[in-house]
mmCIF file with all atom_site columns, C-alpha atoms in Angstrom:
data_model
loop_
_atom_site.group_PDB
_atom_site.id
_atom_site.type_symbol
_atom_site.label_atom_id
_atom_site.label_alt_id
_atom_site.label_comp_id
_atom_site.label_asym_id
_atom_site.label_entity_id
_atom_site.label_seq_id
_atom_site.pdbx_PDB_ins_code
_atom_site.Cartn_x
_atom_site.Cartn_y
_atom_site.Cartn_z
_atom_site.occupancy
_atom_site.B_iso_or_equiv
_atom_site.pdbx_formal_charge
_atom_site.auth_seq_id
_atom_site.auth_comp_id
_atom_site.auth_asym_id
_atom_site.auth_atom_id
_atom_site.pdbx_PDB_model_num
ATOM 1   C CA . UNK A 1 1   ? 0.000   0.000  0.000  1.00 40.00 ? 725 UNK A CA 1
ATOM 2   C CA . UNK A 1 2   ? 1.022   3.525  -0.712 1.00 45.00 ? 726 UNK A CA 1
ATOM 3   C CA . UNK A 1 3   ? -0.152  6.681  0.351  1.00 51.00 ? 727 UNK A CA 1
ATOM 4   C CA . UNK A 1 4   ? -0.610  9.617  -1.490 1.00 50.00 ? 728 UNK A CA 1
ATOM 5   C CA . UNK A 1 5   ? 2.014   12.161 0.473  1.00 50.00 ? 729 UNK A CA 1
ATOM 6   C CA . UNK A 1 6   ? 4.964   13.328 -1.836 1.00 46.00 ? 730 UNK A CA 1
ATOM 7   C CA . UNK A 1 7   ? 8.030   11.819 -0.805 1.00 40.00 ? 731 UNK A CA 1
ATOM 8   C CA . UNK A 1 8   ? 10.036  14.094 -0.106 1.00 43.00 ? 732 UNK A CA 1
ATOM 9   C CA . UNK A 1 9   ? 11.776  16.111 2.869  1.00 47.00 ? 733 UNK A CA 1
ATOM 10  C CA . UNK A 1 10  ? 9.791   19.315 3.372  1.00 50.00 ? 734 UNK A CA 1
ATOM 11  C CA . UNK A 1 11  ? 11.382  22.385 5.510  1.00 56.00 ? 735 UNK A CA 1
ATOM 12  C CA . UNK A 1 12  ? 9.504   25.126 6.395  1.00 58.00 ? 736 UNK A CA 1
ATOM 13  C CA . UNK A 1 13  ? 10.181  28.002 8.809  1.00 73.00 ? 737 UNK A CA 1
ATOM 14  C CA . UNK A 1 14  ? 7.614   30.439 10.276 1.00 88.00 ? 738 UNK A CA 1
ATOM 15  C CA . UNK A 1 15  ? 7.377   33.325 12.864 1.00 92.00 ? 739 UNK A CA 1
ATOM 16  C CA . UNK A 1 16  ? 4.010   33.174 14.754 1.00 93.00 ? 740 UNK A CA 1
ATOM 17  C CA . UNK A 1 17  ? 3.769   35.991 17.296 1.00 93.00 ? 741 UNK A CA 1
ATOM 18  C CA . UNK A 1 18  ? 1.540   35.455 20.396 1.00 93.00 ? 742 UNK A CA 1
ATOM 19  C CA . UNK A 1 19  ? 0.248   37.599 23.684 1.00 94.00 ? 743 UNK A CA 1
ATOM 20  C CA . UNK A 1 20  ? 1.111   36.092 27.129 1.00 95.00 ? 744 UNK A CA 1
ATOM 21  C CA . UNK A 1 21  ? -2.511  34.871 28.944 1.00 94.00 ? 745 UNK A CA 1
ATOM 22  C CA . UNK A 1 22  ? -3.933  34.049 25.548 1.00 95.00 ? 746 UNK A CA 1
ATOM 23  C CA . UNK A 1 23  ? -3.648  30.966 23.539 1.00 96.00 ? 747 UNK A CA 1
ATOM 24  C CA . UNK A 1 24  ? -1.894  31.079 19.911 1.00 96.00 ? 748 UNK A CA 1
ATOM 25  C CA . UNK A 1 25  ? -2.197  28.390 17.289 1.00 97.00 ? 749 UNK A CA 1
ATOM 26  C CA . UNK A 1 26  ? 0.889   27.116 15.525 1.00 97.00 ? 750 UNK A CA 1
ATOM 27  C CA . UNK A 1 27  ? -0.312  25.990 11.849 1.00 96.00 ? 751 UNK A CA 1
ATOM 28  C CA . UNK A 1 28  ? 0.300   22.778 10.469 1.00 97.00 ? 752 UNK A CA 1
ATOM 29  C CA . UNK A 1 29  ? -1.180  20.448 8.238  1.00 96.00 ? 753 UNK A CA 1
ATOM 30  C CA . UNK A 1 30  ? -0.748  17.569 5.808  1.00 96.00 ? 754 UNK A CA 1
ATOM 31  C CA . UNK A 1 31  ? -2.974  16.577 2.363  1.00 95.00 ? 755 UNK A CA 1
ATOM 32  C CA . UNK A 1 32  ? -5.449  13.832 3.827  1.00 95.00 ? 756 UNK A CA 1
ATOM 33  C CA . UNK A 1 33  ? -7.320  12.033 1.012  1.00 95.00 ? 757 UNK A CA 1
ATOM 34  C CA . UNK A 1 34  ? -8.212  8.668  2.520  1.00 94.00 ? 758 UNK A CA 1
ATOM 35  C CA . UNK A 1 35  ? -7.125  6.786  6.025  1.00 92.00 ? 759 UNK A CA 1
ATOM 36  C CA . UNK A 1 36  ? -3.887  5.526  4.231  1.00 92.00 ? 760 UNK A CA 1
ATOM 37  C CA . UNK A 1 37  ? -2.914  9.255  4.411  1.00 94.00 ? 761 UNK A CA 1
ATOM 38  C CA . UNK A 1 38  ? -3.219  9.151  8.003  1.00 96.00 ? 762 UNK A CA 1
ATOM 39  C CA . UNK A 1 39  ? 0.183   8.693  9.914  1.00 96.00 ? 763 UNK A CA 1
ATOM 40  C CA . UNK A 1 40  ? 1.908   9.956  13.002 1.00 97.00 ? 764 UNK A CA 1
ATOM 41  C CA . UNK A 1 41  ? 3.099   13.335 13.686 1.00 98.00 ? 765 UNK A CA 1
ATOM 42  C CA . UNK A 1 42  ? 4.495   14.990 16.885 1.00 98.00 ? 766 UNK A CA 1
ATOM 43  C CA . UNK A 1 43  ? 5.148   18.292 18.180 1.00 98.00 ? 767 UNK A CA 1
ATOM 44  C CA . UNK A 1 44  ? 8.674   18.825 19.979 1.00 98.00 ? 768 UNK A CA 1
ATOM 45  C CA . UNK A 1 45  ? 10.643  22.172 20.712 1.00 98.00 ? 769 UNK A CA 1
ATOM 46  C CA . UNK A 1 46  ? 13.187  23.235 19.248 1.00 96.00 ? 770 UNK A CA 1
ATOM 47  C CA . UNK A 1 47  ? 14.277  22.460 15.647 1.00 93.00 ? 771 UNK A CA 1
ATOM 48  C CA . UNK A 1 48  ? 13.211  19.229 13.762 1.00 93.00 ? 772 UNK A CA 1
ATOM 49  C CA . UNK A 1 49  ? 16.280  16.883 14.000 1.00 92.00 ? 773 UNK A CA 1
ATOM 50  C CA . UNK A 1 50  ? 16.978  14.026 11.651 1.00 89.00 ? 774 UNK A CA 1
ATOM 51  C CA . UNK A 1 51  ? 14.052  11.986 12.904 1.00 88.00 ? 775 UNK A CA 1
ATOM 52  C CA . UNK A 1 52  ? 11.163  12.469 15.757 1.00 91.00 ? 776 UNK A CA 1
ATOM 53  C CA . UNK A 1 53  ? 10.705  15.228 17.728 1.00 93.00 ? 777 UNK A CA 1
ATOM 54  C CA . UNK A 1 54  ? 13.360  16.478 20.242 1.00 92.00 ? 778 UNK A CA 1
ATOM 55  C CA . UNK A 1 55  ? 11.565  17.284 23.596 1.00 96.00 ? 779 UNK A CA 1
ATOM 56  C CA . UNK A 1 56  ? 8.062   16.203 22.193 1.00 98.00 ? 780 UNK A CA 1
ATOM 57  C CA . UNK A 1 57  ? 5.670   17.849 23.866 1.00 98.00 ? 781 UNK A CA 1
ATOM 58  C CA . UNK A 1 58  ? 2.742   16.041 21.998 1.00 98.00 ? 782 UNK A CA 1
ATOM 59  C CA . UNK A 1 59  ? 2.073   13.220 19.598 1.00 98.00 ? 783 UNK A CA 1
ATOM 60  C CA . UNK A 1 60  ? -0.614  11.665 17.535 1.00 98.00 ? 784 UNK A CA 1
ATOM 61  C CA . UNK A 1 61  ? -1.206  8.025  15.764 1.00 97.00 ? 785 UNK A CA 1
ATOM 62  C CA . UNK A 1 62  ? -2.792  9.996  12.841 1.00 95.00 ? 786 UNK A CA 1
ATOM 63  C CA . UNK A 1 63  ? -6.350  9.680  14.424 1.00 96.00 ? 787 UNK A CA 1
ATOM 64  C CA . UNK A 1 64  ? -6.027  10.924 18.011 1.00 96.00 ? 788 UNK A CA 1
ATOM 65  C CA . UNK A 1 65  ? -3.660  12.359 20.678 1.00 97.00 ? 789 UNK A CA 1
ATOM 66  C CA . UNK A 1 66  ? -1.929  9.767  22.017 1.00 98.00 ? 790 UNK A CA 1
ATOM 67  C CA . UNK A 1 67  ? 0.664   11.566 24.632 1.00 98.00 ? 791 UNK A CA 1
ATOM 68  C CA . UNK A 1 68  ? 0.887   15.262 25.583 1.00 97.00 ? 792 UNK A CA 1
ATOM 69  C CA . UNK A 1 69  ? 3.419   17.047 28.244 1.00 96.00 ? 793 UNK A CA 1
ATOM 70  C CA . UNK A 1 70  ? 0.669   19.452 29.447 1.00 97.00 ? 794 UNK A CA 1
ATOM 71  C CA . UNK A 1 71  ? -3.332  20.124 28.952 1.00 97.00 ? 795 UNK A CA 1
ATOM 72  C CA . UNK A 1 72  ? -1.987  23.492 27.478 1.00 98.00 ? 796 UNK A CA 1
ATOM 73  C CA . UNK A 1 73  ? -1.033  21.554 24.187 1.00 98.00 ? 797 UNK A CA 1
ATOM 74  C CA . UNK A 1 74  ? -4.189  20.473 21.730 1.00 98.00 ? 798 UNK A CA 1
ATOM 75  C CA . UNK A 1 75  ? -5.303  19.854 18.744 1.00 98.00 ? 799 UNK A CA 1
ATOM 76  C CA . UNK A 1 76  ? -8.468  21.569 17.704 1.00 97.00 ? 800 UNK A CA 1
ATOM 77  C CA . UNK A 1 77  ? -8.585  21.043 14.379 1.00 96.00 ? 801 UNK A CA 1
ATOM 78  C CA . UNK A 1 78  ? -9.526  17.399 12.488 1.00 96.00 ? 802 UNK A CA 1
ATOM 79  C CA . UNK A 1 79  ? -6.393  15.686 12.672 1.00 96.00 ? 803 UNK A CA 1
ATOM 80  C CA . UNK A 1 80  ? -8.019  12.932 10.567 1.00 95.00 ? 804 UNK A CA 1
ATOM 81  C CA . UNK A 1 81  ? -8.397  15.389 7.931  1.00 96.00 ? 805 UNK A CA 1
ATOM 82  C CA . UNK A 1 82  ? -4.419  16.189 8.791  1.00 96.00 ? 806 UNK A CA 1
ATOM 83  C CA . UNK A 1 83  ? -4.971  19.300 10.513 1.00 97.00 ? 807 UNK A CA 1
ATOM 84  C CA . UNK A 1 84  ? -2.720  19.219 13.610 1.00 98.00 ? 808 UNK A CA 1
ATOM 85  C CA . UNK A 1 85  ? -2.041  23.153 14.220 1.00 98.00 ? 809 UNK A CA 1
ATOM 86  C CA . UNK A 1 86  ? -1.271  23.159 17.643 1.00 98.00 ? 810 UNK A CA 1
ATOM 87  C CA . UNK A 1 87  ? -2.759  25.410 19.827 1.00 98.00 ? 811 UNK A CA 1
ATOM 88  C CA . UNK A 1 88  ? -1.172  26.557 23.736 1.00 98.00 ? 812 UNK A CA 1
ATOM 89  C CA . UNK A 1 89  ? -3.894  27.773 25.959 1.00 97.00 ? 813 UNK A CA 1
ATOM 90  C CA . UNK A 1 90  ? -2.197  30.313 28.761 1.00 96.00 ? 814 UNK A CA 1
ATOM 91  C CA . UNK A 1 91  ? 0.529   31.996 26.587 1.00 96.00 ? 815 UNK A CA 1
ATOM 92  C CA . UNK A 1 92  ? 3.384   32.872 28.771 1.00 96.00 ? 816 UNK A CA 1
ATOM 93  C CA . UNK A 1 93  ? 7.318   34.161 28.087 1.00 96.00 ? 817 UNK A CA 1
ATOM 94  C CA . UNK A 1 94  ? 8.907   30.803 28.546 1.00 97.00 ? 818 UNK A CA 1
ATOM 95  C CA . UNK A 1 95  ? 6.693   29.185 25.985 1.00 98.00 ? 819 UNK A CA 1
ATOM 96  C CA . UNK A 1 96  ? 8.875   31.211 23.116 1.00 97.00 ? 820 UNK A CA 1
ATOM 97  C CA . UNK A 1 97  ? 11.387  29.999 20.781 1.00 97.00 ? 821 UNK A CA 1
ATOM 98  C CA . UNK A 1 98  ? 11.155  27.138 18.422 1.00 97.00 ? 822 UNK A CA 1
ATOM 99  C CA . UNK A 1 99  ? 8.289   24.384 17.885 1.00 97.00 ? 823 UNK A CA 1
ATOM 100 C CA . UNK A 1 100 ? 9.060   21.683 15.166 1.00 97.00 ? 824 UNK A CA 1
ATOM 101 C CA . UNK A 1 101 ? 5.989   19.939 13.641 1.00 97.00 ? 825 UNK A CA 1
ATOM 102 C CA . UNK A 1 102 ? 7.094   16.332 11.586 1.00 97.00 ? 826 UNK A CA 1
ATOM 103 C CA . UNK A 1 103 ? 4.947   14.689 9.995  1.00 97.00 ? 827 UNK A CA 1
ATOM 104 C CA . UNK A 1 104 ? 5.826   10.756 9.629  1.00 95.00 ? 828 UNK A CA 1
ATOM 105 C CA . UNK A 1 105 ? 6.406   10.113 6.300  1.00 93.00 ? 829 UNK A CA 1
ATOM 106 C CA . UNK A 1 106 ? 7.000   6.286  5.034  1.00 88.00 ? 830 UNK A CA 1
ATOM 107 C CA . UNK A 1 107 ? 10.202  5.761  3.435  1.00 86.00 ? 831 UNK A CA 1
ATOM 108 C CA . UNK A 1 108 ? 13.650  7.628  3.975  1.00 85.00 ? 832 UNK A CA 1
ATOM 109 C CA . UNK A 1 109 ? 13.893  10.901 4.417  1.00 86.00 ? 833 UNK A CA 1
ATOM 110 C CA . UNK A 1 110 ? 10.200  11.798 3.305  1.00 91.00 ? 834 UNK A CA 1
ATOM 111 C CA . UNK A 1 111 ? 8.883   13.467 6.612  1.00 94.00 ? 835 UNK A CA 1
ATOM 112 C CA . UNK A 1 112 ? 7.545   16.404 6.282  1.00 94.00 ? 836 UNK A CA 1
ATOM 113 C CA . UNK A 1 113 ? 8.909   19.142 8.959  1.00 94.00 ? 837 UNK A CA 1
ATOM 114 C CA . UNK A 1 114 ? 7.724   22.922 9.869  1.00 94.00 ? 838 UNK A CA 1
ATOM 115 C CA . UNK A 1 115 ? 9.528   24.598 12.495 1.00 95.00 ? 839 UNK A CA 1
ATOM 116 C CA . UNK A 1 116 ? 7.872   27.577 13.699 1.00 95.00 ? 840 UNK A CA 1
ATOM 117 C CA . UNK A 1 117 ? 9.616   30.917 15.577 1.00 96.00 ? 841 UNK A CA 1
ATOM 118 C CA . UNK A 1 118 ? 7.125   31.586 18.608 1.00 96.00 ? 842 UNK A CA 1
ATOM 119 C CA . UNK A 1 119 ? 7.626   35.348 19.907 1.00 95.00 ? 843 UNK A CA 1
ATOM 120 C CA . UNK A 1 120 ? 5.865   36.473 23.210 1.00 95.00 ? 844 UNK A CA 1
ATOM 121 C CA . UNK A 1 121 ? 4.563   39.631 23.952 1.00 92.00 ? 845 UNK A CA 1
ATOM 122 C CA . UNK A 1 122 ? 3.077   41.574 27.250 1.00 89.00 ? 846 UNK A CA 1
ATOM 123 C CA . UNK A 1 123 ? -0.106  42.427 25.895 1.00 75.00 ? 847 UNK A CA 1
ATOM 124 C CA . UNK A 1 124 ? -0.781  45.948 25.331 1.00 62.00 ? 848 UNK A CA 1
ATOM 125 C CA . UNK A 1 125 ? -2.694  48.124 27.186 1.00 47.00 ? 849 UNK A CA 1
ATOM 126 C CA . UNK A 1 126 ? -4.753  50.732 25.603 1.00 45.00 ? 850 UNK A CA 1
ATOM 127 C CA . UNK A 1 127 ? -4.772  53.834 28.118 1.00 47.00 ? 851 UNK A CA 1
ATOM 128 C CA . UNK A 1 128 ? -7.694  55.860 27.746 1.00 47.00 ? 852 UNK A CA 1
ATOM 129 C CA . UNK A 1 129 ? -7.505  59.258 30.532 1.00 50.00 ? 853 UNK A CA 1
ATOM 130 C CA . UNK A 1 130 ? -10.939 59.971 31.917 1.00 50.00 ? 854 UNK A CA 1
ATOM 131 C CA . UNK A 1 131 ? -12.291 63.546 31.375 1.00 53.00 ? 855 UNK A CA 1
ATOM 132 C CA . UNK A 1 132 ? -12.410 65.446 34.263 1.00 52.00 ? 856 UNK A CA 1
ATOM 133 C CA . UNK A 1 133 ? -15.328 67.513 34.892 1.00 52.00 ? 857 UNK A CA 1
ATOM 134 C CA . UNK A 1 134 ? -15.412 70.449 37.543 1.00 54.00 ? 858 UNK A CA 1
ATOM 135 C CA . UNK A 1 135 ? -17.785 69.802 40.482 1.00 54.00 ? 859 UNK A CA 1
ATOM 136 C CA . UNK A 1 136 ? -20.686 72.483 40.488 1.00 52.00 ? 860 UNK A CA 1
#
């Protein structure tokens, strides 16, 4: 059996920017025609390294969430239908730097990988001076 992904070794690279306290979704997806499409992936930070995920934070089986580090990591989008952006609930400073996504490709070198920059900002607050009226 063969599925339908191209085999090749995709590398991507993307900045996402998030606010601390709110949750930020790092895309990633795969083409999903039928369930031989489906295969695992994991989330790990840092870069992607030669194979896996280096300090995975979350994985799949291509249907479902099999192992996660925290509650903060999830998938919200139809993995089946190979969407597995992953989205961290309660943004905070040390959650920046770099997320790898693979997806686990059959064959040699064929995975395909997206490493995403996450930057963290304080959110900003919008300062708006009351008017002061005299007292008559």
């Amino acid at each position: 059996m063969s599925n339908g992904l191209a085999a090749l070794d995709t590398i991507s690279q993307t900045v996402v920017r998030g606010v601390v306290d709110q949750a930020i979704k790092l895309p990633c997806t795969y083409p999903v025609r039928n369930s031989y499409d489906l295969t695992d992936m994991c989330w790990g930070r840092g870069s992607c390294p030669n194979s896996k995920c280096s300090n995975e934070i979350l994985r799949t089986d291509g249907r479902r969430v099999i192992s996660r580090n925290s509650y903060r990591y999830q998938l919200r989008g139809s993995v089946t239908w190979g969407d597995v952006s992953l989205t961290i609930t309660g943004l905070n400073e040390r959650d920046k730097g770099l997320y790898c996504c693979r997806i686990e490709v059959p064959g040699w070198f064929n995975d395909i990988k997206i490493t995403l920059d996450l930057q963290v900002n304080r959110g900003e607050w919008n300062y708006y001076p009351l008017p002061i009226f005299p007292i008559l």
